[in-house]
Amino acid sequence: MAGVLCLASEATMANLLNNTTALVTAGTSGLGRAFSTAFAEHGAAVAIHYRSDRDGALALAESIRAGGGRSVAVHADLRDAEATRAAFREAESALGPLNVLINNASVYVPPNPVETLAWDEMQTEFEGSVQTAFNATKAALPGMLERRNGRILFLIGTMVQRPASGYAAHTAGKGALLAFASTLAKEAGPRGIRVHCISPGMALTPNVLAAVPLEAREALRVKTPTRSLPTPEELAGLAVFLASPLSSSATLLHLNADGGLADMGA
């Protein structure tokens, strides 16, 4: 009997997102690729948004379909509201009504202390992190509200709680995004929409592995209560949980995924 229960549990977990259609912004590489893959593995139909990596998006969507899933690649510059709406219409036409939006798109602004920081750099951050999520949310929200069913997830960052010198633009942009998510959760909660946030620390994405020296990663790792830095796959697991019925009793969960640094004050 224990073995039967175990198998039943595994089957249920594998189908957490059945009858779900998800759209992942910037879904072709790094965290976005992990989210797209994990959602498909748990039964969701996945729309993979891309701005420039057309080949990567098409290949990932084909890989999901080859594995028995449903997936389509959709293109948009999310700073353009009409282009964003068109991409969402394309996704829903191919896969069905959207239940889940993962606001993963962002921009990299090189570190610069406030004394030399230009407003153009701040504007670039707000356009790349806030405007993109705003337009994507506005495109997804009407249908979710009409159906009284939806999950919207935002990728924030632990620098909002643990600022680092040189990253004022990044922190301001992500702080604004967190405030936006908080208000959205308040407004949309009574109408069946759940809003959640994930804040990675130094996640071990390909970009981080290529750009951050091993010594720096190791120095951070040994400070963490878990003595580990999160992988994209681990972060995707949190996203699956937040998008699934398992989290239906909550809204505006803000999960720090940095090995405990932000939550435990290390």
Coordinates of C-alpha atoms in Angstrom, one line a residue:
M1 CA 0.0 0.0 0.0
A2 CA 2.8 2.4 0.8
G3 CA 4.3 1.8 -2.6
V4 CA 0.9 2.5 -4.3
L5 CA 0.5 5.7 -2.3
C6 CA 4.0 6.8 -3.3
L7 CA 3.3 6.2 -6.9
A8 CA 0.0 8.1 -6.7
S9 CA 1.8 11.0 -5.1
E10 CA 4.4 11.1 -7.7
A11 CA 1.8 11.0 -10.5
T12 CA -0.1 13.9 -8.8
M13 CA 3.0 16.0 -8.5
A14 CA 3.9 15.4 -12.1
N15 CA 0.5 16.8 -13.1
L16 CA 0.4 19.8 -10.9
L17 CA -0.2 22.1 -13.8
N18 CA -2.5 20.1 -15.9
N19 CA -5.1 22.2 -17.7
T20 CA -2.9 25.2 -17.3
T21 CA -1.5 27.6 -19.9
A22 CA 1.5 29.6 -18.9
L23 CA 3.5 32.3 -20.6
V24 CA 7.1 32.9 -19.5
T25 CA 8.6 36.2 -20.5
A26 CA 12.3 36.0 -21.6
G27 CA 11.7 32.2 -21.6
T28 CA 14.5 31.0 -23.7
S29 CA 17.6 30.9 -21.4
G30 CA 18.7 31.0 -17.8
L31 CA 15.9 31.2 -15.4
G32 CA 13.3 31.6 -18.1
R33 CA 14.4 28.4 -19.8
A34 CA 14.2 26.5 -16.5
F35 CA 10.7 27.9 -15.8
S36 CA 9.5 27.0 -19.3
T37 CA 10.9 23.4 -19.0
A38 CA 9.6 22.8 -15.4
F39 CA 6.1 24.1 -16.3
A40 CA 5.9 21.8 -19.3
E41 CA 7.2 18.8 -17.2
H42 CA 4.3 19.4 -14.7
G43 CA 1.7 19.4 -17.5
A44 CA 1.3 23.0 -18.5
A45 CA 1.0 24.3 -22.0
V46 CA 3.8 26.8 -22.3
A47 CA 4.2 30.0 -24.4
I48 CA 7.8 30.9 -24.5
H49 CA 8.3 34.7 -25.1
Y50 CA 11.4 36.0 -26.7
R51 CA 12.6 39.4 -28.0
S52 CA 15.8 38.4 -29.9
D53 CA 16.6 34.7 -29.4
R54 CA 14.2 33.4 -32.0
D55 CA 16.2 30.2 -32.6
G56 CA 16.5 29.4 -28.9
A57 CA 12.7 29.9 -28.4
L58 CA 11.8 27.8 -31.4
A59 CA 14.1 25.0 -30.4
L60 CA 12.9 24.9 -26.8
A61 CA 9.2 24.9 -27.9
E62 CA 10.0 22.0 -30.3
S63 CA 11.8 20.1 -27.6
I64 CA 8.7 20.4 -25.3
R65 CA 6.5 19.2 -28.1
A66 CA 8.8 16.3 -28.9
G67 CA 8.4 15.3 -25.3
G68 CA 4.7 15.2 -25.6
G69 CA 3.9 18.7 -24.3
R70 CA 2.3 21.7 -25.8
S71 CA 4.4 24.8 -26.5
V72 CA 4.7 27.8 -28.8
A73 CA 7.2 30.6 -29.2
V74 CA 5.9 34.2 -29.3
H75 CA 7.9 37.3 -30.1
A76 CA 7.5 40.8 -28.7
D77 CA 9.4 43.8 -27.4
L78 CA 7.6 44.0 -24.1
R79 CA 8.3 47.7 -23.9
D80 CA 5.7 48.0 -26.7
A81 CA 2.2 47.6 -25.3
E82 CA 0.5 46.7 -28.6
A83 CA 3.2 44.2 -29.6
T84 CA 2.8 42.6 -26.2
R85 CA -0.9 42.3 -26.5
A86 CA -0.5 40.7 -30.0
A87 CA 2.0 38.1 -28.6
F88 CA -0.4 37.2 -25.9
R89 CA -3.3 36.8 -28.4
E90 CA -1.0 34.6 -30.4
A91 CA -0.2 32.4 -27.4
E92 CA -3.9 32.1 -26.4
S93 CA -4.9 31.3 -30.0
A94 CA -2.4 28.4 -30.0
L95 CA -2.7 27.1 -26.5
G96 CA -5.9 28.3 -24.9
P97 CA -6.8 30.8 -22.2
L98 CA -3.8 32.0 -20.2
N99 CA -3.8 31.0 -16.5
V100 CA -0.3 31.8 -15.4
L101 CA 2.1 34.7 -16.3
I102 CA 5.8 34.6 -15.2
N103 CA 7.2 38.1 -15.4
N104 CA 10.9 37.1 -15.8
A105 CA 12.1 39.6 -18.4
S106 CA 14.6 42.1 -17.1
V107 CA 17.6 44.2 -18.2
Y108 CA 21.2 44.4 -17.1
V109 CA 22.5 47.9 -16.1
P110 CA 26.2 47.8 -15.2
P111 CA 26.9 48.8 -11.6
N112 CA 27.5 52.5 -11.1
P113 CA 27.6 54.5 -7.8
V114 CA 24.8 57.1 -7.3
E115 CA 27.2 60.0 -7.5
T116 CA 27.9 59.1 -11.2
L117 CA 24.7 57.4 -12.0
A118 CA 22.8 59.0 -15.0
W119 CA 19.0 59.2 -15.2
D120 CA 19.3 57.4 -18.6
E121 CA 20.6 54.3 -16.7
M122 CA 17.7 54.5 -14.3
Q123 CA 15.2 54.8 -17.2
T124 CA 16.8 51.8 -18.9
E125 CA 16.3 49.8 -15.7
F126 CA 12.6 50.9 -15.3
E127 CA 11.9 50.2 -18.9
G128 CA 13.5 46.8 -18.8
S129 CA 12.1 45.6 -15.5
V130 CA 9.0 47.5 -14.7
Q131 CA 7.6 48.6 -18.1
T132 CA 8.0 45.0 -19.5
A133 CA 6.2 43.5 -16.5
F134 CA 3.5 46.2 -16.6
N135 CA 2.7 45.6 -20.2
A136 CA 2.7 41.8 -19.8
T137 CA 0.5 42.0 -16.8
K138 CA -2.0 44.4 -18.5
A139 CA -2.1 41.9 -21.5
A140 CA -2.8 38.9 -19.3
L141 CA -5.1 40.4 -16.7
P142 CA -8.4 41.0 -18.5
G143 CA -8.9 37.4 -19.4
M144 CA -7.8 36.2 -16.0
L145 CA -10.3 38.6 -14.3
E146 CA -13.1 37.5 -16.6
R147 CA -12.5 33.9 -15.8
R148 CA -11.7 34.7 -12.1
N149 CA -8.7 32.5 -12.3
G150 CA -5.0 33.3 -12.6
R151 CA -1.5 33.4 -11.2
I152 CA 0.9 36.2 -11.9
L153 CA 4.5 35.8 -10.7
F154 CA 7.2 38.4 -10.5
L155 CA 11.0 37.9 -10.3
I156 CA 12.3 40.5 -7.9
G157 CA 15.7 40.2 -6.2
T158 CA 17.2 40.2 -2.7
M159 CA 19.0 43.5 -3.3
V160 CA 15.7 45.1 -2.5
Q161 CA 16.3 43.9 1.1
R162 CA 20.1 43.7 1.0
P163 CA 21.3 46.6 -1.2
A164 CA 24.7 46.4 -2.8
S165 CA 26.9 49.4 -3.7
G166 CA 26.6 50.4 -7.3
Y167 CA 23.2 48.8 -7.9
A168 CA 20.9 51.7 -7.1
A169 CA 19.2 51.5 -10.5
H170 CA 18.6 47.8 -10.2
T171 CA 17.3 48.1 -6.6
A172 CA 15.0 51.0 -7.4
G173 CA 13.5 49.1 -10.4
K174 CA 12.9 45.9 -8.5
G175 CA 11.6 47.8 -5.5
A176 CA 9.1 49.5 -7.8
L177 CA 8.1 46.1 -9.2
L178 CA 7.5 44.7 -5.7
A179 CA 5.3 47.7 -4.9
F180 CA 3.4 47.1 -8.1
A181 CA 2.9 43.4 -7.3
S182 CA 1.7 44.2 -3.8
T183 CA -1.0 46.6 -5.1
L184 CA -2.0 44.1 -7.8
A185 CA -2.4 41.4 -5.2
K186 CA -4.7 43.6 -3.1
E187 CA -6.9 44.6 -6.1
A188 CA -7.1 41.3 -7.9
G189 CA -7.3 38.9 -5.0
P190 CA -11.1 39.2 -4.5
R191 CA -11.5 38.3 -8.2
G192 CA -9.6 35.0 -8.2
I193 CA -6.1 36.2 -9.1
R194 CA -3.1 35.2 -6.9
V195 CA 0.1 37.3 -7.2
H196 CA 3.5 36.1 -5.9
C197 CA 7.1 37.1 -6.0
I198 CA 10.4 35.2 -6.1
S199 CA 13.7 36.8 -5.2
P200 CA 16.7 34.9 -6.4
G201 CA 20.1 35.7 -4.9
M202 CA 23.0 34.8 -7.0
A203 CA 21.4 32.0 -9.0
L204 CA 23.8 29.7 -10.9
T205 CA 22.6 30.7 -14.3
P206 CA 24.9 30.4 -17.4
N207 CA 25.4 34.1 -17.3
V208 CA 26.4 34.1 -13.7
L209 CA 28.8 31.1 -14.2
A210 CA 30.4 32.9 -17.1
A211 CA 30.6 36.4 -15.5
V212 CA 31.2 35.8 -11.8
P213 CA 34.6 34.3 -10.8
L214 CA 34.5 31.1 -8.9
E215 CA 36.2 32.7 -5.9
A216 CA 33.4 35.3 -5.6
R217 CA 30.7 32.7 -5.9
E218 CA 32.4 30.6 -3.3
A219 CA 32.8 33.5 -0.9
L220 CA 29.0 34.1 -1.1
R221 CA 28.2 30.4 -0.8
V222 CA 30.0 29.9 2.5
K223 CA 28.0 32.7 4.0
T224 CA 24.6 31.2 3.2
P225 CA 22.8 29.1 5.9
T226 CA 22.3 26.4 3.4
R227 CA 25.9 26.6 2.1
S228 CA 24.6 26.5 -1.4
L229 CA 23.6 28.9 -4.2
P230 CA 20.3 28.2 -6.0
T231 CA 20.2 26.6 -9.4
P232 CA 17.7 27.6 -12.1
E233 CA 15.9 24.3 -11.6
E234 CA 15.4 24.9 -7.9
L235 CA 14.0 28.3 -8.6
A236 CA 11.7 26.8 -11.2
G237 CA 10.4 24.4 -8.5
L238 CA 9.3 27.4 -6.4
A239 CA 7.5 28.9 -9.5
V240 CA 5.7 25.6 -10.1
F241 CA 4.5 25.6 -6.5
L242 CA 3.3 29.2 -6.6
A243 CA 1.5 28.6 -9.9
S244 CA -0.2 25.4 -8.7
P245 CA -3.3 24.8 -6.6
L246 CA -1.0 23.9 -3.7
S247 CA -0.6 27.7 -3.0
S248 CA -4.2 28.6 -3.5
S249 CA -4.7 29.7 0.1
A250 CA -2.2 32.6 -0.2
T251 CA -1.4 35.6 -2.2
L252 CA 1.7 37.9 -2.3
L253 CA 4.0 35.2 -1.0
H254 CA 7.5 36.7 -1.4
L255 CA 10.0 33.8 -1.4
N256 CA 13.7 34.6 -1.1
A257 CA 15.7 31.9 -2.9
D258 CA 19.2 32.8 -1.8
G259 CA 20.1 30.1 0.7
G260 CA 18.7 32.1 3.6
L261 CA 20.9 35.2 3.3
A262 CA 18.1 37.7 3.1
D263 CA 15.8 36.1 5.6
M264 CA 18.3 35.2 8.2
G265 CA 20.5 38.3 8.1
A266 CA 23.7 36.5 7.2

